[in-house]
Amino acid sequence: MNGPHPMAPLVEVDHVSRRFVRRLNYAERIAGWLGVRVEEQVVHAVDDVSLTIHRGEVVGLVGESGCGKSTLGRMLAGIISPSSGSIHTFEKGAEPSVPGGKDQVAGAHAAHGAARRRLATQMIFQDPLSSLNPRKRVRDIIGEAPLVHGIVARKHLDAYIVDVMERVGLNPDFRERFPHQFSGGQRQRIGIGRALAVKPDFLICDESIAALDVSIQAQIINLFMQLRHDLGLTYLFISHDLGVVEHISDRVAIMYLGRIVETAPTTQLFANPQHPYTIALLEQVPRLSNRKRQFESIQGEIPSPLSPPEGCHFHPRCPHATQRCRTERPMLRPRGAAHEVACHLIAGHLVAGEGQ
Ligand code: SF4
């Protein structure tokens, strides 16, 4: 983030990477014993990402499938751990106000264990049916975690479940029903109710409306915004849908093949995109001004995260790529107020005549 932000930080992602190793199968191990050269494959899902999310903010995280946005969300939710780097979550009122304060807060936080972080950060998934236990009634899905974690006493549990169901727009008379007895939109409301029941600060919505009908999507977006207003929640809204992200987010981060390539306040990013990938993505968004235009997808395929290209990951698809882009990674650099871009071209370092 470039310059001071009016809101205190809630989460700081500090040079986080995540790699997944595909272990050799039995046949490959035997081939290895016989002298054939077989190596484990490493997926570079997230590559040295730093990002600060501020309290009360809605950050949209956008990119094509396989760009690592869901992996980043799962690390923030504590579902998987980073391979390297660190994630700091700050308690309310304990944000670092002086240089060096971060480590003290992170240390105090660590002492309370990962369980509290898991409660303070909740994830809402794309497919509500597969993320809900089909054998549990709604009252158990919503009520189990707050009871186990001592958020509500057993004698108050029923009233608490009624309150949560009303807050997410579900009829509490249906609390004895099972997930399959609800529609897709209602099931997503159950998932949101389950997350809210543990009183989180931070909701990570991973393509949470992508599987719903358009009219239901609008209802769930309105519910997210109402909950933000009522409860002061912070959101990371992971999506490939730029139209939705533009509508819902204060700030947008664009991700490509494991790296954040541009981040800016939403209005600024949509009015003045700077990274060639962001520009190409925005050109795909249908608008009144381009309704007669034929839309073309971005040239080329997204490369495999098993062997990402050297230098700028976008260079095989970028019309402006230079020799430098093929060998040197561009770092995120400030480009105006609260706007950062990772591109040699934008950083002003492109040497005239160096094009391909
Ligand atoms: Fe294109 Fe080079 Fe910028 Fe990457 S660094 S987006 S290849 S101009």
Coordinates of C-alpha atoms and ligand atoms in Angstrom, one line a residue:
M1 CA 0.0 0.0 0.0
N2 CA 1.4 3.4 -0.9
G3 CA 1.0 6.0 1.9
P4 CA -0.9 5.9 5.1
H5 CA -4.4 4.2 5.1
P6 CA -7.2 5.8 7.1
M7 CA -8.2 2.4 8.6
A8 CA -6.1 0.2 10.9
P9 CA -4.6 -3.0 9.4
L10 CA -6.5 -6.2 10.2
V11 CA -4.3 -8.7 8.2
E12 CA -0.8 -8.3 6.9
V13 CA 0.5 -10.8 4.4
D14 CA 4.3 -10.6 4.3
H15 CA 6.2 -12.2 1.4
V16 CA 4.0 -15.3 1.5
S17 CA 4.6 -18.2 -0.9
R18 CA 2.9 -21.6 -1.1
R19 CA 4.2 -24.6 -3.0
F20 CA 2.6 -28.0 -3.4
V21 CA 4.8 -31.0 -4.1
R22 CA 3.3 -33.8 -6.1
R23 CA 4.9 -36.9 -4.6
L24 CA 6.1 -39.6 -6.9
N25 CA 3.6 -42.5 -7.5
Y26 CA 4.6 -46.1 -7.1
A27 CA 5.6 -46.7 -10.7
E28 CA 7.7 -43.5 -10.8
R29 CA 9.5 -44.6 -7.6
I30 CA 10.3 -47.9 -9.2
A31 CA 11.5 -46.1 -12.4
G32 CA 13.7 -44.0 -10.1
W33 CA 15.2 -47.1 -8.5
L34 CA 15.9 -48.5 -12.0
G35 CA 18.0 -45.4 -12.7
V36 CA 15.4 -43.4 -14.7
R37 CA 15.5 -39.7 -13.8
V38 CA 12.1 -38.9 -12.3
E39 CA 11.7 -35.7 -10.1
E40 CA 8.9 -34.6 -7.8
Q41 CA 6.8 -31.8 -9.4
V42 CA 6.3 -28.6 -7.5
V43 CA 3.3 -26.3 -8.1
H44 CA 4.1 -22.7 -7.3
A45 CA 0.6 -21.7 -6.3
V46 CA 1.5 -18.4 -4.5
D47 CA 4.8 -16.7 -5.1
D48 CA 6.0 -14.0 -2.7
V49 CA 2.8 -12.1 -2.1
S50 CA 2.5 -9.1 0.3
L51 CA -0.8 -7.5 0.9
T52 CA -2.4 -5.5 3.8
I53 CA -6.1 -5.7 4.4
H54 CA -7.5 -2.9 6.6
R55 CA -10.3 -3.2 9.2
G56 CA -13.7 -2.6 7.6
E57 CA -12.4 -2.8 4.1
V58 CA -13.7 -4.9 1.2
V59 CA -10.8 -6.1 -1.0
G60 CA -11.5 -7.8 -4.2
L61 CA -9.0 -10.4 -5.3
V62 CA -9.3 -11.1 -9.0
G63 CA -7.6 -13.4 -11.5
E64 CA -8.1 -16.3 -13.9
S65 CA -8.6 -19.9 -12.6
G66 CA -5.3 -21.3 -11.3
C67 CA -3.8 -18.0 -10.5
G68 CA -3.5 -18.8 -6.8
K69 CA -6.3 -16.6 -5.4
S70 CA -8.1 -19.5 -3.6
T71 CA -4.8 -20.8 -2.2
L72 CA -4.1 -17.3 -0.8
G73 CA -7.6 -17.2 0.7
R74 CA -7.1 -20.6 2.3
M75 CA -3.8 -19.4 3.9
L76 CA -5.5 -16.3 5.3
A77 CA -8.3 -18.5 6.7
G78 CA -5.6 -20.8 8.4
I79 CA -6.8 -23.8 6.4
I80 CA -3.3 -24.3 4.9
S81 CA 0.1 -22.9 6.0
P82 CA 2.4 -20.8 3.9
S83 CA 5.6 -22.5 2.6
S84 CA 7.4 -19.3 3.5
G85 CA 6.6 -15.8 4.6
S86 CA 4.1 -14.9 7.4
I87 CA 0.6 -13.7 8.0
H88 CA -0.1 -11.4 10.9
T89 CA -3.7 -10.8 12.2
F90 CA -4.1 -7.9 14.5
E91 CA -6.5 -7.7 17.4
K92 CA -8.9 -4.8 17.6
G93 CA -7.1 -1.9 19.4
A94 CA -3.8 -3.7 19.1
E95 CA -2.8 -2.5 15.7
P96 CA 0.9 -1.5 15.3
S97 CA 1.1 2.3 15.6
V98 CA 4.9 2.4 15.8
P99 CA 7.6 0.7 13.7
G100 CA 8.3 -2.7 15.3
G101 CA 4.9 -2.9 16.9
K102 CA 3.8 -5.6 14.4
D103 CA 6.1 -8.3 15.8
Q104 CA 4.9 -7.7 19.4
V105 CA 1.3 -7.9 18.4
A106 CA 2.0 -11.0 16.3
G107 CA 3.8 -12.6 19.2
A108 CA 0.9 -11.9 21.5
H109 CA -1.5 -13.2 19.0
A110 CA 0.5 -16.4 18.4
A111 CA 0.3 -17.1 22.2
H112 CA -3.5 -17.3 21.9
G113 CA -3.0 -20.1 19.3
A114 CA -4.3 -20.8 15.8
A115 CA -7.9 -21.6 17.1
R116 CA -8.8 -18.0 17.8
R117 CA -7.5 -16.9 14.4
R118 CA -9.6 -19.5 12.8
L119 CA -12.7 -18.2 14.5
A120 CA -11.9 -14.5 13.8
T121 CA -11.5 -15.4 10.1
Q122 CA -14.2 -17.4 8.4
M123 CA -14.4 -18.6 4.8
I124 CA -17.5 -18.9 2.7
F125 CA -17.1 -21.3 -0.2
Q126 CA -18.5 -21.5 -3.7
D127 CA -20.6 -24.6 -3.4
P128 CA -22.8 -24.3 -0.3
L129 CA -24.1 -27.9 -0.6
S130 CA -20.7 -29.6 -0.5
S131 CA -19.5 -27.3 2.3
L132 CA -22.4 -28.2 4.6
N133 CA -22.7 -31.6 6.3
P134 CA -25.7 -33.2 4.7
R135 CA -26.4 -35.3 7.9
K136 CA -26.7 -32.2 10.2
R137 CA -29.7 -30.1 10.8
V138 CA -29.4 -26.4 10.3
R139 CA -29.6 -25.7 14.0
D140 CA -26.5 -27.9 14.5
I141 CA -24.6 -26.5 11.5
I142 CA -25.1 -23.0 12.9
G143 CA -25.0 -23.7 16.6
E144 CA -22.3 -26.3 17.0
A145 CA -19.2 -24.1 16.8
P146 CA -20.4 -21.2 19.1
L147 CA -21.4 -23.8 21.7
V148 CA -18.0 -25.7 21.5
H149 CA -16.0 -22.5 21.7
G150 CA -18.0 -21.0 24.6
I151 CA -19.4 -18.1 22.6
V152 CA -23.0 -19.0 23.8
A153 CA -24.3 -21.0 26.8
R154 CA -26.4 -24.1 26.0
K155 CA -29.5 -22.5 27.6
H156 CA -29.3 -19.5 25.2
L157 CA -28.3 -21.6 22.2
D158 CA -31.8 -21.8 20.6
A159 CA -32.4 -18.1 20.8
Y160 CA -28.9 -17.5 19.4
I161 CA -29.6 -19.7 16.4
V162 CA -32.9 -17.9 15.8
D163 CA -31.1 -14.6 15.9
V164 CA -28.4 -15.7 13.4
M165 CA -30.9 -17.2 11.0
E166 CA -33.0 -14.0 11.0
R167 CA -29.9 -12.0 10.4
V168 CA -29.0 -13.9 7.3
G169 CA -32.6 -13.9 6.0
L170 CA -33.6 -17.5 6.9
N171 CA -36.8 -18.5 8.5
P172 CA -35.9 -19.8 11.9
D173 CA -38.9 -22.2 11.8
F174 CA -36.8 -24.3 9.4
R175 CA -33.9 -24.9 11.8
E176 CA -34.8 -28.6 12.1
R177 CA -34.4 -29.1 8.4
F178 CA -31.4 -30.6 6.5
P179 CA -29.3 -28.7 3.9
H180 CA -30.9 -30.6 0.9
Q181 CA -34.3 -29.2 1.9
F182 CA -33.2 -25.7 1.0
S183 CA -32.6 -23.9 -2.3
G184 CA -29.1 -22.9 -3.5
G185 CA -29.4 -19.3 -2.3
Q186 CA -30.8 -20.5 1.1
R187 CA -27.9 -23.0 1.5
Q188 CA -25.5 -20.1 0.9
R189 CA -27.3 -18.2 3.6
I190 CA -26.8 -21.2 6.0
G191 CA -23.1 -21.1 5.2
I192 CA -23.0 -17.4 5.9
G193 CA -24.9 -18.0 9.2
R194 CA -22.5 -20.7 10.2
A195 CA -19.6 -18.3 9.7
L196 CA -21.3 -15.4 11.5
A197 CA -22.2 -17.6 14.5
V198 CA -18.6 -17.5 15.7
K199 CA -18.5 -13.7 15.6
P200 CA -15.8 -13.3 13.0
D201 CA -14.0 -10.0 12.1
F202 CA -13.0 -11.1 8.7
L203 CA -14.9 -13.0 6.0
I204 CA -13.2 -14.6 3.0
C205 CA -15.7 -15.2 0.3
D206 CA -14.2 -17.6 -2.3
E207 CA -16.3 -17.4 -5.5
S208 CA -19.2 -17.4 -3.0
I209 CA -21.9 -16.4 -5.4
A210 CA -20.5 -17.9 -8.6
A211 CA -22.7 -21.0 -8.4
L212 CA -26.0 -19.1 -7.8
D213 CA -28.5 -17.7 -10.3
V214 CA -28.0 -14.0 -11.1
S215 CA -31.0 -12.8 -9.2
I216 CA -29.9 -14.8 -6.1
Q217 CA -26.4 -13.4 -6.5
A218 CA -27.7 -9.9 -6.1
Q219 CA -29.5 -10.9 -2.9
I220 CA -26.4 -12.5 -1.4
I221 CA -24.3 -9.5 -2.3
N222 CA -26.8 -7.2 -0.6
L223 CA -26.7 -9.5 2.4
F224 CA -22.9 -9.2 2.5
M225 CA -23.1 -5.5 2.4
Q226 CA -25.8 -5.3 5.0
L227 CA -23.7 -7.5 7.4
R228 CA -20.7 -5.2 6.7
H229 CA -22.8 -2.2 7.7
D230 CA -24.3 -3.9 10.8
L231 CA -21.3 -5.8 12.1
G232 CA -18.3 -3.8 10.7
L233 CA -17.0 -6.9 8.9
T234 CA -13.9 -6.9 6.7
Y235 CA -14.0 -8.9 3.5
L236 CA -11.7 -10.5 1.0
F237 CA -13.9 -11.1 -2.0
I238 CA -12.2 -13.7 -4.3
S239 CA -13.8 -13.7 -7.7
H240 CA -13.1 -14.0 -11.4
D241 CA -16.1 -11.7 -12.0
L242 CA -14.9 -8.1 -12.4
G243 CA -18.4 -6.7 -12.6
V244 CA -19.2 -8.1 -9.2
V245 CA -15.9 -7.0 -7.7
E246 CA -16.3 -3.5 -9.1
H247 CA -19.7 -3.3 -7.4
I248 CA -18.7 -4.7 -4.0
S249 CA -15.0 -3.7 -3.3
D250 CA -13.2 -0.7 -2.0
R251 CA -9.9 -1.9 -3.3
V252 CA -8.9 -4.5 -5.9
A253 CA -5.8 -6.7 -6.2
I254 CA -5.2 -8.4 -9.5
M255 CA -3.4 -11.7 -9.4
Y256 CA -1.6 -13.5 -12.2
L257 CA 0.1 -16.9 -11.8
G258 CA 0.7 -16.7 -8.1
R259 CA 1.7 -13.0 -7.9
I260 CA -0.2 -9.7 -7.3
V261 CA 0.5 -7.6 -10.4
E262 CA -1.6 -4.5 -9.6
T263 CA -3.6 -3.1 -6.6
A264 CA -5.6 0.1 -6.4
P265 CA -8.8 1.6 -5.1
T266 CA -11.6 0.2 -7.1
T267 CA -12.7 3.4 -9.0
Q268 CA -9.0 4.2 -9.8
L269 CA -8.3 0.7 -11.1
F270 CA -11.3 0.6 -13.3
A271 CA -10.8 4.1 -14.6
N272 CA -7.1 3.9 -15.1
P273 CA -5.7 0.3 -15.2
Q274 CA -1.9 0.3 -15.7
H275 CA -0.7 -3.3 -15.9
P276 CA -1.0 -4.9 -19.4
Y277 CA -2.8 -7.9 -17.8
T278 CA -5.3 -5.7 -15.9
I279 CA -6.0 -3.7 -19.1
A280 CA -6.6 -7.0 -21.0
L281 CA -8.9 -8.3 -18.3
L282 CA -10.9 -5.1 -18.2
E283 CA -11.4 -5.1 -21.9
Q284 CA -13.3 -8.4 -21.5
V285 CA -15.9 -6.8 -19.2
P286 CA -19.1 -6.0 -21.2
R287 CA -20.2 -2.4 -20.7
L288 CA -22.7 -0.1 -22.4
S289 CA -19.8 1.7 -24.1
N290 CA -18.4 -1.5 -25.7
R291 CA -21.7 -3.4 -26.3
K292 CA -21.2 -3.6 -30.1
R293 CA -17.6 -4.9 -29.8
Q294 CA -16.5 -8.5 -30.4
F295 CA -14.8 -9.7 -27.2
E296 CA -11.5 -11.5 -27.6
S297 CA -9.9 -13.5 -24.9
I298 CA -6.4 -12.7 -23.8
Q299 CA -3.9 -14.2 -26.2
G300 CA -2.3 -17.5 -25.2
E301 CA -2.9 -19.9 -22.3
I302 CA -2.1 -19.1 -18.7
P303 CA 1.2 -21.0 -18.2
S304 CA 1.4 -24.0 -15.9
P305 CA 2.2 -23.2 -12.3
L306 CA 4.4 -26.3 -12.4
S307 CA 7.0 -24.3 -14.4
P308 CA 6.1 -20.6 -14.4
P309 CA 8.0 -18.5 -16.9
E310 CA 11.2 -16.7 -15.7
G311 CA 11.1 -13.0 -15.1
C312 CA 7.6 -11.5 -15.4
H313 CA 5.1 -14.4 -15.4
F314 CA 2.9 -12.6 -17.9
H315 CA 5.7 -12.1 -20.5
P316 CA 4.6 -15.0 -22.9
R317 CA 1.2 -13.3 -23.3
C318 CA 2.3 -9.6 -23.0
P319 CA 2.3 -7.5 -26.2
H320 CA 5.0 -5.2 -24.7
A321 CA 7.4 -7.9 -23.4
T322 CA 11.1 -7.0 -23.7
Q323 CA 14.2 -9.0 -23.0
R324 CA 14.3 -7.7 -19.5
C325 CA 10.8 -9.0 -18.9
R326 CA 12.0 -12.5 -19.7
T327 CA 14.7 -12.5 -17.1
E328 CA 13.9 -10.0 -14.3
R329 CA 10.9 -10.1 -12.0
P330 CA 9.1 -6.8 -11.8
M331 CA 8.3 -5.8 -8.2
L332 CA 5.2 -3.9 -7.1
R333 CA 6.0 -0.2 -7.2
P334 CA 3.9 2.8 -6.2
R335 CA 2.1 4.5 -9.1
G336 CA 0.1 7.3 -7.7
A337 CA -1.9 7.4 -4.4
A338 CA -2.6 3.8 -3.1
H339 CA -1.9 2.4 -6.6
E340 CA 0.8 -0.2 -7.1
V341 CA 1.9 -2.0 -10.3
A342 CA 4.4 -4.7 -11.0
C343 CA 5.6 -4.0 -14.6
H344 CA 9.0 -2.9 -16.0
L345 CA 7.1 -0.8 -18.6
I346 CA 5.1 1.1 -16.0
A347 CA 8.1 1.6 -13.7
G348 CA 9.5 3.7 -16.5
H349 CA 12.6 1.4 -16.9
L350 CA 11.8 0.3 -20.4
V351 CA 14.7 1.1 -22.6
A352 CA 13.6 2.6 -25.9
G353 CA 13.8 0.2 -28.8
E354 CA 14.2 -2.8 -26.4
G355 CA 10.9 -4.3 -27.6
Q356 CA 10.7 -7.8 -29.0
Ligands
SF4_1 FE1 4.6 -7.0 -20.0 FE2 7.1 -6.7 -19.3 FE3 5.2 -5.4 -17.9 FE4 5.4 -8.1 -17.7 S1 7.0 -6.6 -17.0 S2 3.6 -6.9 -18.0 S3 6.1 -8.6 -19.8 S4 5.8 -5.1 -20.1

